[in-house]
Coordinates of C-alpha atoms and ligand atoms in Angstrom, one line a residue:
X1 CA 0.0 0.0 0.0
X2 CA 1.0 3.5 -1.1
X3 CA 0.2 6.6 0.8
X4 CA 1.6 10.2 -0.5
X5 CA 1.7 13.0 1.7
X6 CA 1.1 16.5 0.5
X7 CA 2.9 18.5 3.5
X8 CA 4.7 22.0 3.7
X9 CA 7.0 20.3 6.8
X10 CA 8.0 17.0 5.7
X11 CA 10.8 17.3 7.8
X12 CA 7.9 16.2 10.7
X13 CA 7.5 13.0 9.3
X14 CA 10.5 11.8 8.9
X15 CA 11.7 11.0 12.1
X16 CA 8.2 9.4 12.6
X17 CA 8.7 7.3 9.9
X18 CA 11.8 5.8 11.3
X19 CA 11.1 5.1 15.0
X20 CA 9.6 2.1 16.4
X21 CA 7.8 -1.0 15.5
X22 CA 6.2 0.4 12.8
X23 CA 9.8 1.6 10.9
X24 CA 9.8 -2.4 9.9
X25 CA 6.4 -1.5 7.7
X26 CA 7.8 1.9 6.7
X27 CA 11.1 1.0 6.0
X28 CA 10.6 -2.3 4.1
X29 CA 8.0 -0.7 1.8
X30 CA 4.9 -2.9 3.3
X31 CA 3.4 1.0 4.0
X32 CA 5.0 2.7 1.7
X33 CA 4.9 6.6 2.7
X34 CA 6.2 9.3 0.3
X35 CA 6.2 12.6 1.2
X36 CA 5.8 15.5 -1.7
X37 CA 6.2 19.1 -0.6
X38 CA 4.0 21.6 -2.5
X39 CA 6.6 24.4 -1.7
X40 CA 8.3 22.6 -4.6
X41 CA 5.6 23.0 -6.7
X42 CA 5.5 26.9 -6.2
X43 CA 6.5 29.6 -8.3
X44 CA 8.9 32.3 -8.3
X45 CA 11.5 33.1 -6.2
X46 CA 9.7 33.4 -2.7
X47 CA 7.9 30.2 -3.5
X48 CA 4.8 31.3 -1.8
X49 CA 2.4 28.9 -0.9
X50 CA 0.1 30.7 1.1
X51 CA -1.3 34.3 1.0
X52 CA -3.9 36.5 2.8
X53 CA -7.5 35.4 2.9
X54 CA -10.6 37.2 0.2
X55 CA -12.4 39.1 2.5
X56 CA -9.7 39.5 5.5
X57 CA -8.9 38.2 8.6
X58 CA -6.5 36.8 10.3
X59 CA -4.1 34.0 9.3
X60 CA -2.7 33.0 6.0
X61 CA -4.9 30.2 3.7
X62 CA -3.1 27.8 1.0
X63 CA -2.9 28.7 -2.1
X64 CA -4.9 26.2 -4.8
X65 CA -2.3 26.2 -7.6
X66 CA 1.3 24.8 -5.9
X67 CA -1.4 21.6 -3.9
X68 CA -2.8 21.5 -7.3
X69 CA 0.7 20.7 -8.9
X70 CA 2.0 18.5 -6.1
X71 CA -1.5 16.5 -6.3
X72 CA -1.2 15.7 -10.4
X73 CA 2.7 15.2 -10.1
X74 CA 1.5 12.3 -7.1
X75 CA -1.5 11.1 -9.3
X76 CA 0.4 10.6 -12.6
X77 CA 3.2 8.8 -10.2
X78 CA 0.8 6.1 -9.2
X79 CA -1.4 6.6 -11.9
X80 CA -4.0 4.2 -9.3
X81 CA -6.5 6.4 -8.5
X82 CA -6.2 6.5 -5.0
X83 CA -8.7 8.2 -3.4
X84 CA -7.6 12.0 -2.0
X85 CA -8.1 12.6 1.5
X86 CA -7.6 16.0 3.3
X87 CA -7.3 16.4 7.3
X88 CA -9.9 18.3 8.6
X89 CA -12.0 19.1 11.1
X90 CA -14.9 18.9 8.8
X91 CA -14.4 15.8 8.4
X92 CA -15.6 12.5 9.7
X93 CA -13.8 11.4 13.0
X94 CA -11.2 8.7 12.7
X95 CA -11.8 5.2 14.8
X96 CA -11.0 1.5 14.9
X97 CA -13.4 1.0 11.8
X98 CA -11.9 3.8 9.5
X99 CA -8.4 2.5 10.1
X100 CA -9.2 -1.2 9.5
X101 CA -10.7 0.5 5.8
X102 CA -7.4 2.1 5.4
X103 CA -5.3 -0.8 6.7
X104 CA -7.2 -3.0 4.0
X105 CA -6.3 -0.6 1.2
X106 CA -4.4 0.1 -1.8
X107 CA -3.3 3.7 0.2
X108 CA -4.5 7.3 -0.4
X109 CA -3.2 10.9 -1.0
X110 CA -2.9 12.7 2.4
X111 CA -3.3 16.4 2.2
X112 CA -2.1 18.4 5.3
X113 CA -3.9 21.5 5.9
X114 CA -1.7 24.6 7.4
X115 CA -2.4 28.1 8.5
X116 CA -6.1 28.8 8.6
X117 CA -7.0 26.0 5.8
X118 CA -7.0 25.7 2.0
X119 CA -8.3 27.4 -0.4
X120 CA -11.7 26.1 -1.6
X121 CA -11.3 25.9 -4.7
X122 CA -9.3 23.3 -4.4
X123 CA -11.0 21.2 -1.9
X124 CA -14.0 21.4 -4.0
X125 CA -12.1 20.0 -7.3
X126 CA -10.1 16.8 -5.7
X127 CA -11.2 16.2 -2.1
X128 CA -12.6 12.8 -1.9
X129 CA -12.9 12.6 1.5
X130 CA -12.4 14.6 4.8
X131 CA -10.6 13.0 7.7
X132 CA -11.1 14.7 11.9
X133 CA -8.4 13.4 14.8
X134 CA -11.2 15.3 16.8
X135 CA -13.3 18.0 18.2
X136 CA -10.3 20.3 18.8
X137 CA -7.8 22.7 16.1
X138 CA -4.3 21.2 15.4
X139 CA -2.3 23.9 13.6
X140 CA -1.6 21.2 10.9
X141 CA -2.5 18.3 9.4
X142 CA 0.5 16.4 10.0
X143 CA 0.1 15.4 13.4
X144 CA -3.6 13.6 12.1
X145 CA -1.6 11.7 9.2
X146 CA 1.1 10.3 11.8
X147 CA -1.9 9.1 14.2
X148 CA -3.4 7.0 10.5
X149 CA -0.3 6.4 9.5
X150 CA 0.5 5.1 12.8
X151 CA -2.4 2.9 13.6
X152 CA -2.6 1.3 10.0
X153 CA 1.3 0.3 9.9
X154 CA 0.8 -1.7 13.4
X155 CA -2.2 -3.8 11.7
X156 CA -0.1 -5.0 8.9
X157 CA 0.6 -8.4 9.1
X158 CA 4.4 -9.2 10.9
X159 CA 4.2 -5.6 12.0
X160 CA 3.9 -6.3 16.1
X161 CA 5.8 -8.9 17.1
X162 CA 3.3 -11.5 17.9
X163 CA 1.4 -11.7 14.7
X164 CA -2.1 -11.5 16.6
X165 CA -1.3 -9.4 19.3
X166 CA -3.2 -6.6 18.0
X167 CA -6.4 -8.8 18.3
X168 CA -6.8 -8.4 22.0
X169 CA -6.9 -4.7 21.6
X170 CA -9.1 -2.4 22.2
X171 CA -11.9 -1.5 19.8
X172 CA -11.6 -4.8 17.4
X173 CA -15.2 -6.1 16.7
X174 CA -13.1 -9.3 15.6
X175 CA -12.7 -10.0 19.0
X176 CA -15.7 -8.3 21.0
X177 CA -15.6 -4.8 20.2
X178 CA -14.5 -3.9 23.6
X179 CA -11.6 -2.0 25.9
X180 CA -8.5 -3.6 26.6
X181 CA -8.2 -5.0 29.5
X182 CA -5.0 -3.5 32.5
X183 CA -1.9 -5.2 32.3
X184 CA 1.0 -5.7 34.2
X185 CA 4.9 -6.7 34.6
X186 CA 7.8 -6.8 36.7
X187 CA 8.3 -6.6 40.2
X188 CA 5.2 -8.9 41.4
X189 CA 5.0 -6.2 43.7
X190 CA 5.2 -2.6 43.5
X191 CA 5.2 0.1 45.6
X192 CA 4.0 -2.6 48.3
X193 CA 1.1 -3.1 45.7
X194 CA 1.1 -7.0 44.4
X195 CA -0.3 -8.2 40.6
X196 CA -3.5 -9.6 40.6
X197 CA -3.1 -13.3 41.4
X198 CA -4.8 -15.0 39.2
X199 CA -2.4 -13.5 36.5
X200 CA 0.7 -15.9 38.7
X201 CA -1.8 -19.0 38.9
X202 CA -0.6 -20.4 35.4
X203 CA -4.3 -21.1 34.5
X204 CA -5.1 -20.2 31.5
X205 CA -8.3 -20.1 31.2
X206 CA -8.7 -18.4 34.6
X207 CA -6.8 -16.1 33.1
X208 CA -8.8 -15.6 29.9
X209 CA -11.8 -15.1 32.1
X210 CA -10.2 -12.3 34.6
X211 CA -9.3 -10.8 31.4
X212 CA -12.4 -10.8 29.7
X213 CA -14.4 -9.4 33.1
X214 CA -12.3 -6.7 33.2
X215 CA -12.5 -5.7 29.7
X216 CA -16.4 -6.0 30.8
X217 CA -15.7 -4.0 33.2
X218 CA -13.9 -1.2 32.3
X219 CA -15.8 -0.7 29.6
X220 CA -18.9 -0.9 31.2
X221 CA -17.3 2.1 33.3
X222 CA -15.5 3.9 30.5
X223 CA -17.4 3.6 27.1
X224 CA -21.0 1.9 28.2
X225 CA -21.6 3.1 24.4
X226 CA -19.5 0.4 23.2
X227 CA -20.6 -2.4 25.8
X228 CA -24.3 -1.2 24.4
X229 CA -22.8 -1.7 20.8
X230 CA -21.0 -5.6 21.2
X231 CA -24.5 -6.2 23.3
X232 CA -26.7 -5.4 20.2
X233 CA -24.3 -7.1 18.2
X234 CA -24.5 -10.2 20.0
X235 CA -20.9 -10.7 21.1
X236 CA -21.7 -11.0 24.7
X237 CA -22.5 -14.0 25.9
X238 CA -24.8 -15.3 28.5
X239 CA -21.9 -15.5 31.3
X240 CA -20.6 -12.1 29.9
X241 CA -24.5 -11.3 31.1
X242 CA -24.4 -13.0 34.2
X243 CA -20.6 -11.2 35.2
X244 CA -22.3 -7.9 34.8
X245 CA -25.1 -7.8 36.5
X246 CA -23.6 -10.0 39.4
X247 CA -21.9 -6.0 39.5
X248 CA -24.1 -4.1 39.0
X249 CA -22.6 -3.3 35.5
X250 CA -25.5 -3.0 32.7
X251 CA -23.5 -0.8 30.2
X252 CA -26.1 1.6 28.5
X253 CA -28.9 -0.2 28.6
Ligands
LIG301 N1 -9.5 27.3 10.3 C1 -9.6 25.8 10.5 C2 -8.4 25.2 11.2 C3 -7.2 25.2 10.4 S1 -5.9 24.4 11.2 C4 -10.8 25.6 11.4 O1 -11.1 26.4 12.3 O2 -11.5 24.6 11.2 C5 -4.8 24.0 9.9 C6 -4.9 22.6 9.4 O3 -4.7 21.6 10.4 C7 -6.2 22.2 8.7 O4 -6.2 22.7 7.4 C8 -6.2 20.7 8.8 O5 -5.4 20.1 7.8 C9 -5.4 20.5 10.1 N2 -6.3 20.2 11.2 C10 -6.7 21.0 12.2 N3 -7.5 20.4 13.1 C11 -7.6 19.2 12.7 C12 -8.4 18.0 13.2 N4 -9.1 18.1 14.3 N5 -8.3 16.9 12.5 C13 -7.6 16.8 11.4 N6 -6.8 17.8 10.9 C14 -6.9 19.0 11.5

């Protein structure tokens, strides 16, 4: 999978692209990330990319022509129609199911807003699709396409360590949809506070149970929305049922 970045600070990227577990998916090509900076694009010598906005205000607004440049230099590189997506908070607000789309894909074209936005125009000709982090104002996009970036490189098969590991996750409807559940290491005890037992008994499937009640739980205390959600979609099971409301835990409902 191919995703090109249209940013004016590649140089943020970069060291993102080479840290951690996720360099193996970067590095090898398995998410392959290319980063195209529409200053390049730009003409004259001052290479402007931005200017004020039509009607004033504060803040500088993208100019159209050098994203318009960078995009069709992009598109007749991979010449596969990828779909172009620009962060924004318009846009709809990335979660577990957006990501597993992406992950599953042939790539996009990211487009990195700056200053107060782009211009329109451009939007309007070769936006696909409009991509939120959340209900708050990042001064760039750049930070949005790390957190996709991110999260689809770690569901790439041979990305974690353990193939499956990102099963037990949070969020993954393959498994039940729910929170992860705590976990803990080294020393047994900690500040004269010991692991649960159960997690030094060596039984497995007492373990899987603890686990599973205290995914139960915590969500049930966290996100009752999502309890609600594996309820309706029957991935809870009649001693799921039973564990709840032996606590009092109901979820939404
Ligand atoms: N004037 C705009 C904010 C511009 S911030 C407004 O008030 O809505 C500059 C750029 O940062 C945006 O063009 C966008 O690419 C990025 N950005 C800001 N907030 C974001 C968010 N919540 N999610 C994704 N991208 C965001």
């Amino acid at each position: 999978m191919r995703f090109d970045l249209l940013t004016l600070f590649p140089e943020l990227l970069e060291p993102f692209l080479r840290v951690g577990i996720n360099r193996r998916a970067f590095e090898s090509g398995q998410v392959d990330v290319r980063l195209t900076n529409p200053r390049d694009f730009a003409h004259g010598n001052y290479k402007r990319v931005d200017d004020r906005p039509f009607g004033g205000g504060p803040g500088m607004v993208m100019l159209a022509e050098p994203l318009q440049a960078a995009l069709q230099a992009v598109q007749a590189d991979r010449a596969d129609g990828a779909p172009v997506v620009l962060f924004s908070p318009v846009g709809r607000r990335l979660d577990h199911a957006q990501v597993v789309r992406w992950a599953d894909s042939a790539g996009a074209v990211l487009v990195c807003g700056r200053y107060e936005g782009i211009d329109q125009r451009f939007i309007d000709a070769h936006v696909d699709e409009q991509v939120s982090l959340g209900d708050f104002v990042l001064s760039g996009g750049e930070v949005a396409a790390m957190a996709l970036l991110d999260a689809v490189a770690r569901l790439q098969p041979g990305v974690l360590g353990d193939a499956d590991s990102h099963l037990m996750d949070s969020f993954n409807p393959e498994l039940d949809g729910l929170l992860d559940c705590p976990h803990y290491t080294r020393p047994e005890q900690w500040n004269g506070t010991p692991v649960p037992p159960v997690l030094l008994s060596g039984h497995h499937e007492q373990i899987a149970r603890w686990r599973r009640e205290q995914r139960l739980a915590l969500t049930a205390q966290y996100r009752p929305d999502l309890l609600e959600q594996a309820r309706v979609q029957g991935r809870l099971d009649a001693q799921d049922e039973r564990f709840l409301a032996r606590h009092g835990l109901r979820g939404a409902t």
